[in-house]
PDB file of C-alpha atoms in Angstrom:
ATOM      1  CA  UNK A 160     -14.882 -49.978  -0.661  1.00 60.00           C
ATOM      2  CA  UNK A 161     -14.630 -46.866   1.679  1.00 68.00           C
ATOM      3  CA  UNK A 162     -11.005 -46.746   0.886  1.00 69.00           C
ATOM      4  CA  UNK A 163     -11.677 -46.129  -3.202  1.00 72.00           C
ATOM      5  CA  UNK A 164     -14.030 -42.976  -2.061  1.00 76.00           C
ATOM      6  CA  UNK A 165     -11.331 -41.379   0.552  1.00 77.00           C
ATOM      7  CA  UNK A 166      -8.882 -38.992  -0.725  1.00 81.00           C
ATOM      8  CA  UNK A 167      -5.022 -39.768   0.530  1.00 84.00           C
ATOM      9  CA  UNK A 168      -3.822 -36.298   1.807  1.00 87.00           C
ATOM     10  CA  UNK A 169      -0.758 -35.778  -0.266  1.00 90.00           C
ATOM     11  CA  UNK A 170       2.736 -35.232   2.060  1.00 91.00           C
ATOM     12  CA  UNK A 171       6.087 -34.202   1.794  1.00 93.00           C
ATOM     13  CA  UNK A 172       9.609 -35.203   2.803  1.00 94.00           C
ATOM     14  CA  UNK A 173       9.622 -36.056   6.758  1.00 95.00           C
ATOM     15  CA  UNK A 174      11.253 -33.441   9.005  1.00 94.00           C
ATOM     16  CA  UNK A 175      12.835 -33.903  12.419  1.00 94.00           C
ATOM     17  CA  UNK A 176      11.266 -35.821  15.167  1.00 97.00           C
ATOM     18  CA  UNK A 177      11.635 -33.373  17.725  1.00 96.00           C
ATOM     19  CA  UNK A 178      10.374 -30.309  15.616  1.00 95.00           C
ATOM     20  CA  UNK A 179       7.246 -32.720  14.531  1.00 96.00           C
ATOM     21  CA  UNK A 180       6.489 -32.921  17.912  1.00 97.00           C
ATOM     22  CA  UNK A 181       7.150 -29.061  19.280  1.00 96.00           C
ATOM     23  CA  UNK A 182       5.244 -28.247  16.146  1.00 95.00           C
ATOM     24  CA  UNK A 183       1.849 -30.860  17.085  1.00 96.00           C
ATOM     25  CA  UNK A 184       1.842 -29.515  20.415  1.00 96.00           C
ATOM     26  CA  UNK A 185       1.736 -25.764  19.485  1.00 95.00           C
ATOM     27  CA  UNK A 186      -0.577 -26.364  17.235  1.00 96.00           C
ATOM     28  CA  UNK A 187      -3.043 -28.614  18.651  1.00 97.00           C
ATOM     29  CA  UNK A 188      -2.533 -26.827  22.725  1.00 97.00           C
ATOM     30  CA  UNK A 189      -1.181 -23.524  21.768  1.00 95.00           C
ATOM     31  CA  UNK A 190       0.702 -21.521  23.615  1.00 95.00           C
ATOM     32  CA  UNK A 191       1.015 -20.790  27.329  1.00 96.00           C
ATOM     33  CA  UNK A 192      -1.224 -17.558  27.584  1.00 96.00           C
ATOM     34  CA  UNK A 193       1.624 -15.538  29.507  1.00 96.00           C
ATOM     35  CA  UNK A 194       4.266 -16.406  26.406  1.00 95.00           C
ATOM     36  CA  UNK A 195       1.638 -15.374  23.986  1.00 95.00           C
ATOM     37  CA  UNK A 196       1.224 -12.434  25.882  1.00 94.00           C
ATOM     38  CA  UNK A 197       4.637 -11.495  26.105  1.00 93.00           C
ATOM     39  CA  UNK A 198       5.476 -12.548  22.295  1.00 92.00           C
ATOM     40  CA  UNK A 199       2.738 -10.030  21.004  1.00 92.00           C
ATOM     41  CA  UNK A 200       4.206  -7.430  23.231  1.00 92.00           C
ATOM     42  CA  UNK A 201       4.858  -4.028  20.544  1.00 91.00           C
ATOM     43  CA  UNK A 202       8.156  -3.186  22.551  1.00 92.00           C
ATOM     44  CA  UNK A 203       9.593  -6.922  22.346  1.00 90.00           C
ATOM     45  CA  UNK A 204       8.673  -7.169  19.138  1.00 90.00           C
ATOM     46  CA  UNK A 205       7.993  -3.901  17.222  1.00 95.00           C
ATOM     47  CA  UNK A 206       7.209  -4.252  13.020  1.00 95.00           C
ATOM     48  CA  UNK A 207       9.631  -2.656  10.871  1.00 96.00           C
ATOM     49  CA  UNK A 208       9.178   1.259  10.690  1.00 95.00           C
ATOM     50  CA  UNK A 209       8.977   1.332   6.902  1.00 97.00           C
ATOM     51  CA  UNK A 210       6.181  -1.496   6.875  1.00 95.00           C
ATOM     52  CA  UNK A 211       2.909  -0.259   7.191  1.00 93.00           C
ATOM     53  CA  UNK A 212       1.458  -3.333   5.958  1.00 95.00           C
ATOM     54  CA  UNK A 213       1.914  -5.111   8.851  1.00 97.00           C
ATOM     55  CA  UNK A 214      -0.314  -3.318  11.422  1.00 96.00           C
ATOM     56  CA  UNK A 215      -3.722  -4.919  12.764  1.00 97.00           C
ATOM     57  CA  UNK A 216      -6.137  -3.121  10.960  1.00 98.00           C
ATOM     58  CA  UNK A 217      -8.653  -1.543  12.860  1.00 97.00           C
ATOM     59  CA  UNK A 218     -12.417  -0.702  12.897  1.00 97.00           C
ATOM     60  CA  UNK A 219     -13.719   2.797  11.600  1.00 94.00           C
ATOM     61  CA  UNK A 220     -14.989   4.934  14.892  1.00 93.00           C
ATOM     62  CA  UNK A 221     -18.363   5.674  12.494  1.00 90.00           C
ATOM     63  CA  UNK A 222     -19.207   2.104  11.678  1.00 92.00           C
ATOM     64  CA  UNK A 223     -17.630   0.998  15.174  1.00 95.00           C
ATOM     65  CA  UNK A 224     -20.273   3.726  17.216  1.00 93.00           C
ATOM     66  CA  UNK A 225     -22.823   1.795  14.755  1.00 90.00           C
ATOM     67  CA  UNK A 226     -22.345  -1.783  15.567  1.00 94.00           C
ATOM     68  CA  UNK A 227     -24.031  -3.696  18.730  1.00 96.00           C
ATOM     69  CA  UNK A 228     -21.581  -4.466  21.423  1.00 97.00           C
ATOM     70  CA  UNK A 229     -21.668  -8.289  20.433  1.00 97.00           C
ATOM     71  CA  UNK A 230     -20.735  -7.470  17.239  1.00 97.00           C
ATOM     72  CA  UNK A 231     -18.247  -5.317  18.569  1.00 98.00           C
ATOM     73  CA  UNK A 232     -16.492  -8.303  20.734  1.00 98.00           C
ATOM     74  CA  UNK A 233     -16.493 -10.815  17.792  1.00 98.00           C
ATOM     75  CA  UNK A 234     -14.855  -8.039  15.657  1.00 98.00           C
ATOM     76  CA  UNK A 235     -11.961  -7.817  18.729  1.00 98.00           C
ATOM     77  CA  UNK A 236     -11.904 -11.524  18.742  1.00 98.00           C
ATOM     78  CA  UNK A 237     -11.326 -11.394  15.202  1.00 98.00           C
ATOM     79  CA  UNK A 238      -8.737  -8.555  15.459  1.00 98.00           C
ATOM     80  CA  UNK A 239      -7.045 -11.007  18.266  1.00 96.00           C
ATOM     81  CA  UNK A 240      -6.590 -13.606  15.672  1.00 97.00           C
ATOM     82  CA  UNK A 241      -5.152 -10.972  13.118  1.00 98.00           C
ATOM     83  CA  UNK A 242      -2.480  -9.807  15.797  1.00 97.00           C
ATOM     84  CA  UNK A 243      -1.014 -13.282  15.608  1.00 97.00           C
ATOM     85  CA  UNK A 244      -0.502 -13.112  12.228  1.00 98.00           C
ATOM     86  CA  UNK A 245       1.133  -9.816  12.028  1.00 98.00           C
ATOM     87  CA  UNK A 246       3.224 -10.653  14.863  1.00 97.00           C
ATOM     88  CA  UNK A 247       4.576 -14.237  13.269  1.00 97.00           C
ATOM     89  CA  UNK A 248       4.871 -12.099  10.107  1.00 97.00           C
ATOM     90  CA  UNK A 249       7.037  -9.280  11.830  1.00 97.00           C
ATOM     91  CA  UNK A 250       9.410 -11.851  13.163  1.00 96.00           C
ATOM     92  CA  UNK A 251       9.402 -13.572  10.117  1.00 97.00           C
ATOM     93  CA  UNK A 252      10.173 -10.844   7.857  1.00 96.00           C
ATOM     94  CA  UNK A 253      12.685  -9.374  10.335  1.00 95.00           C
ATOM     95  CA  UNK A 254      14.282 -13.031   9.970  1.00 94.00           C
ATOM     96  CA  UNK A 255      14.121 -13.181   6.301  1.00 93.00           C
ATOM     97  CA  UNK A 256      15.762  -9.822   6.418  1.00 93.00           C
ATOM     98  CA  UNK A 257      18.459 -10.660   8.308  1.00 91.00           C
ATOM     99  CA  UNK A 258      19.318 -14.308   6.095  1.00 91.00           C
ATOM    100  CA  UNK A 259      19.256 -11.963   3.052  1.00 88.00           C
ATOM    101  CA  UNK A 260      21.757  -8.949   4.682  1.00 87.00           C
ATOM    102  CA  UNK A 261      24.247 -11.912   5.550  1.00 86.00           C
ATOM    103  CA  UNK A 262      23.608 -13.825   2.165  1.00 70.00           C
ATOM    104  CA  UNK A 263      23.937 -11.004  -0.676  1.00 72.00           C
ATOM    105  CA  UNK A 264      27.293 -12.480  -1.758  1.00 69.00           C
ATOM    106  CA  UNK A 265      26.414 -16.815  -1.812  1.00 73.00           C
ATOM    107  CA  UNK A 266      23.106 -16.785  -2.162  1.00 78.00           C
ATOM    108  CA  UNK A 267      23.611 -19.936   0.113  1.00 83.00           C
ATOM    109  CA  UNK A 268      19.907 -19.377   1.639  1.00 87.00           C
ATOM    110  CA  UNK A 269      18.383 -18.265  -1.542  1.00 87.00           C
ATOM    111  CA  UNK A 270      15.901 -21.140  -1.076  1.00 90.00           C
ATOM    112  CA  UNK A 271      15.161 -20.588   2.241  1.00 91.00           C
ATOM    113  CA  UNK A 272      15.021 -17.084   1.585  1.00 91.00           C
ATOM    114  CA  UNK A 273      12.730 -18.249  -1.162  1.00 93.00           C
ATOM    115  CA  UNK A 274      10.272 -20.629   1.313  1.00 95.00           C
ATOM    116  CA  UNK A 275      10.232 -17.618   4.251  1.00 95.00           C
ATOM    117  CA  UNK A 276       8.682 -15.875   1.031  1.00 96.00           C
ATOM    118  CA  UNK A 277       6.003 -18.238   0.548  1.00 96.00           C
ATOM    119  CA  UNK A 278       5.332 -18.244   4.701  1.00 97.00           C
ATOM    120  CA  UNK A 279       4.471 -14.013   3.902  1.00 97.00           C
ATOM    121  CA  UNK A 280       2.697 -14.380   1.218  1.00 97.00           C
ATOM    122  CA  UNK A 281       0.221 -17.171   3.101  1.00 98.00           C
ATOM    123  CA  UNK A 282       0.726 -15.087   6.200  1.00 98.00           C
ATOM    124  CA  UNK A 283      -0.477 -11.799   4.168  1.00 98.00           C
ATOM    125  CA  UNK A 284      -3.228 -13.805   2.184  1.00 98.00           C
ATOM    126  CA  UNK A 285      -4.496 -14.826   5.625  1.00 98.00           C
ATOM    127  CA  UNK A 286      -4.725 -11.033   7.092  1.00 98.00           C
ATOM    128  CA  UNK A 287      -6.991 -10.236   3.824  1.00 98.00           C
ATOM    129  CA  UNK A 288      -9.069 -12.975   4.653  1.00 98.00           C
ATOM    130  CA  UNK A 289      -9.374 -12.062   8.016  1.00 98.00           C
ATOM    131  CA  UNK A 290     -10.448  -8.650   7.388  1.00 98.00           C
ATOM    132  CA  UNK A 291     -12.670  -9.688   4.807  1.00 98.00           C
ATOM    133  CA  UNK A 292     -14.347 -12.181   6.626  1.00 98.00           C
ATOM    134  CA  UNK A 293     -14.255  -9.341   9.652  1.00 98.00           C
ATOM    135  CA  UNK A 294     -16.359  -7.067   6.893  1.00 97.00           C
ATOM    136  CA  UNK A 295     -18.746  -9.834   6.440  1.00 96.00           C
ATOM    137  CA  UNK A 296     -19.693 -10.283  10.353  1.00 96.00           C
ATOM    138  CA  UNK A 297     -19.958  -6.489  10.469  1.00 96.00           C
ATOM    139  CA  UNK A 298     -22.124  -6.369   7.181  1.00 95.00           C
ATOM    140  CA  UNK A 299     -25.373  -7.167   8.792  1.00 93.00           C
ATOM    141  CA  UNK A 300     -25.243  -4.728  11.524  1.00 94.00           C
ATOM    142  CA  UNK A 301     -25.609  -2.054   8.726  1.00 90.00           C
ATOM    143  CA  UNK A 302     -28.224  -0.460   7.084  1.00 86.00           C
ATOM    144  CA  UNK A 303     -28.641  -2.476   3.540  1.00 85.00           C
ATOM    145  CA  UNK A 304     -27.804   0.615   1.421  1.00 80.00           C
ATOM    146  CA  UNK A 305     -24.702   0.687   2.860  1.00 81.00           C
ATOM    147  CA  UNK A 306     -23.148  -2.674   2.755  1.00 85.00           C
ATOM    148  CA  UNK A 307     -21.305  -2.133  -0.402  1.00 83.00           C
ATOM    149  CA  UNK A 308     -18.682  -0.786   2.520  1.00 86.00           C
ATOM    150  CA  UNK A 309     -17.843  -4.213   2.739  1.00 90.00           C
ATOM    151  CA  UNK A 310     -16.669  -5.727  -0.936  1.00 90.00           C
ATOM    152  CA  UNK A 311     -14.312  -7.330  -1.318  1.00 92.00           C
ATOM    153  CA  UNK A 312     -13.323  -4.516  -3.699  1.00 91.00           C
ATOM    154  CA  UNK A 313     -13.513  -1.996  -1.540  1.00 89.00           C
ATOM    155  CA  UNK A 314     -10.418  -1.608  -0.281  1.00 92.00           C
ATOM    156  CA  UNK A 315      -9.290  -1.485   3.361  1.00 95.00           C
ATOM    157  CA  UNK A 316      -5.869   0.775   4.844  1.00 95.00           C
ATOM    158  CA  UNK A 317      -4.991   0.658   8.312  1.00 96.00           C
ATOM    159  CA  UNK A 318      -8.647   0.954   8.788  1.00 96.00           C
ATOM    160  CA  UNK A 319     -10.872  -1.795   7.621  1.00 96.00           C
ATOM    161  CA  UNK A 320     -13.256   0.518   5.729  1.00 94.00           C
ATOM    162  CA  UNK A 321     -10.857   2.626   4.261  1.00 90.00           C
ATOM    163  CA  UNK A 322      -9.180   5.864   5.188  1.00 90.00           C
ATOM    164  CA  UNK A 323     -12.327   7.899   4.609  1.00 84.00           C
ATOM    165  CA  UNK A 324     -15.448   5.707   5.497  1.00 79.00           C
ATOM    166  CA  UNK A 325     -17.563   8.940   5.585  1.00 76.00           C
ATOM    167  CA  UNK A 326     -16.597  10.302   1.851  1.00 74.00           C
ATOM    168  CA  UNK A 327     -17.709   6.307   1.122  1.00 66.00           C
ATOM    169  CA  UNK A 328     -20.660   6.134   2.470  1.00 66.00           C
ATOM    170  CA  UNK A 329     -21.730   9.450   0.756  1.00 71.00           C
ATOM    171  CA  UNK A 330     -20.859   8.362  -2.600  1.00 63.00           C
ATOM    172  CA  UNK A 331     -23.055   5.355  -1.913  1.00 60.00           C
ATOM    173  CA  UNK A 332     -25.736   7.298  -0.374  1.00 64.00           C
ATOM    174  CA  UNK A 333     -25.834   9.593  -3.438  1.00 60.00           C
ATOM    175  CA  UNK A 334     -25.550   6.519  -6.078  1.00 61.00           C
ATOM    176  CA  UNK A 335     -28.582   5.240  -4.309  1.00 60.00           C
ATOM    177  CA  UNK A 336     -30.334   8.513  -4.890  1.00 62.00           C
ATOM    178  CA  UNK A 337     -29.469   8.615  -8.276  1.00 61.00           C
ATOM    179  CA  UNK A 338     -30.912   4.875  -8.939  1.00 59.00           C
ATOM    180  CA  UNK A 339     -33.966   5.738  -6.865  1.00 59.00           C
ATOM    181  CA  UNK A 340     -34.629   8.928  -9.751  1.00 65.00           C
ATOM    182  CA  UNK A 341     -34.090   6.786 -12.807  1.00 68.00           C
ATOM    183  CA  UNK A 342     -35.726   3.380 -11.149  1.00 59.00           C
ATOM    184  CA  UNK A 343     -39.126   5.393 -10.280  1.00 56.00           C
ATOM    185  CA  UNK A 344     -38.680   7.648 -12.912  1.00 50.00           C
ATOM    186  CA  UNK A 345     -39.688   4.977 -15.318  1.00 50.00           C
TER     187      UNK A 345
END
């Protein structure tokens, strides 16, 4: 009867032994710390100079100042996580980069081209998650006036409140003034 209330996890095509296996270990051990270390390195692996998108996005200095020091390690942790998907997304789109240069006249590896596409796009969805989730940690170590910094509509640069947290927090401070006239004004 158990079996009728289980869901069967839906599954592809099988792929090569070998990579199934490389691809279990990684992902179950990881990697050896001193590869990681190595693989993240900026000068071994530098993002493409027109692609500002793929940068770790980092913490205002005025909300960072703000924040208690463990809020400030789970933010790093957090920013830690985000490196590894920039860096698999530099080397991927440096890859997909390359296929296309050497493909513009077969499109032989239009579908691959196609699936590295897909890999970005979940890489790239994952980064906004990650910062958004990075918002929400940081969201209760501010004042509650001023945790409209951290919608999901507001939006986030190379910095995760923006490129002018200050002018931000001003606008809100002065919205909040505005409601406080008309709310007591009543």
């Amino acid at each position: 009867m158990s079996k009728k209330f289980k869901q069967k996890e839906l599954t592809g095509e099988n792929i090569d032994e070998t990579l199934v296996e490389n691809i279990t270990d990684l992902f179950r051990n990881g990697m050896d710390e001193s590869q990681y270390n190595e693989m993240i390195k900026d000068e071994l692996n530098p993002r493409p100079g027109n692609c500002d998108g793929l940068v770790i996005v980092k913490t205002n200095q005025l909300i960072w100042d703000l924040i208690s020091p463990f809020a400030q390690t789970c933010d790093k942790k957090m920013q830690n996580i985000e490196r590894s998907v920039v860096k698999a997304s530099v080397l991927l789109s440096k890859t997909v980069n390359n296929i296309a240069k050497t493909d513009n006249e077969t499109n032989e590896f239009s579908e691959v081209i196609d699936e590295c596409n897909d890999v970005l796009a979940l890489l790239g969805h994952t980064n906004r998650q990650i910062n958004l989730a990075r918002r929400d940690f940081i969201k209760y170590e501010l004042n509650n006036e001023y945790t409209h910094l951290c919608a999901q509509s507001q939006p986030y640069t190379t910095f995760l409140f923006g490129d002018d947290v200050s002018k931000v927090a001003k606008d809100i401070e002065d919205c909040s003034k505005i409601a406080n006239r008309i709310h007591f004004g009543r």
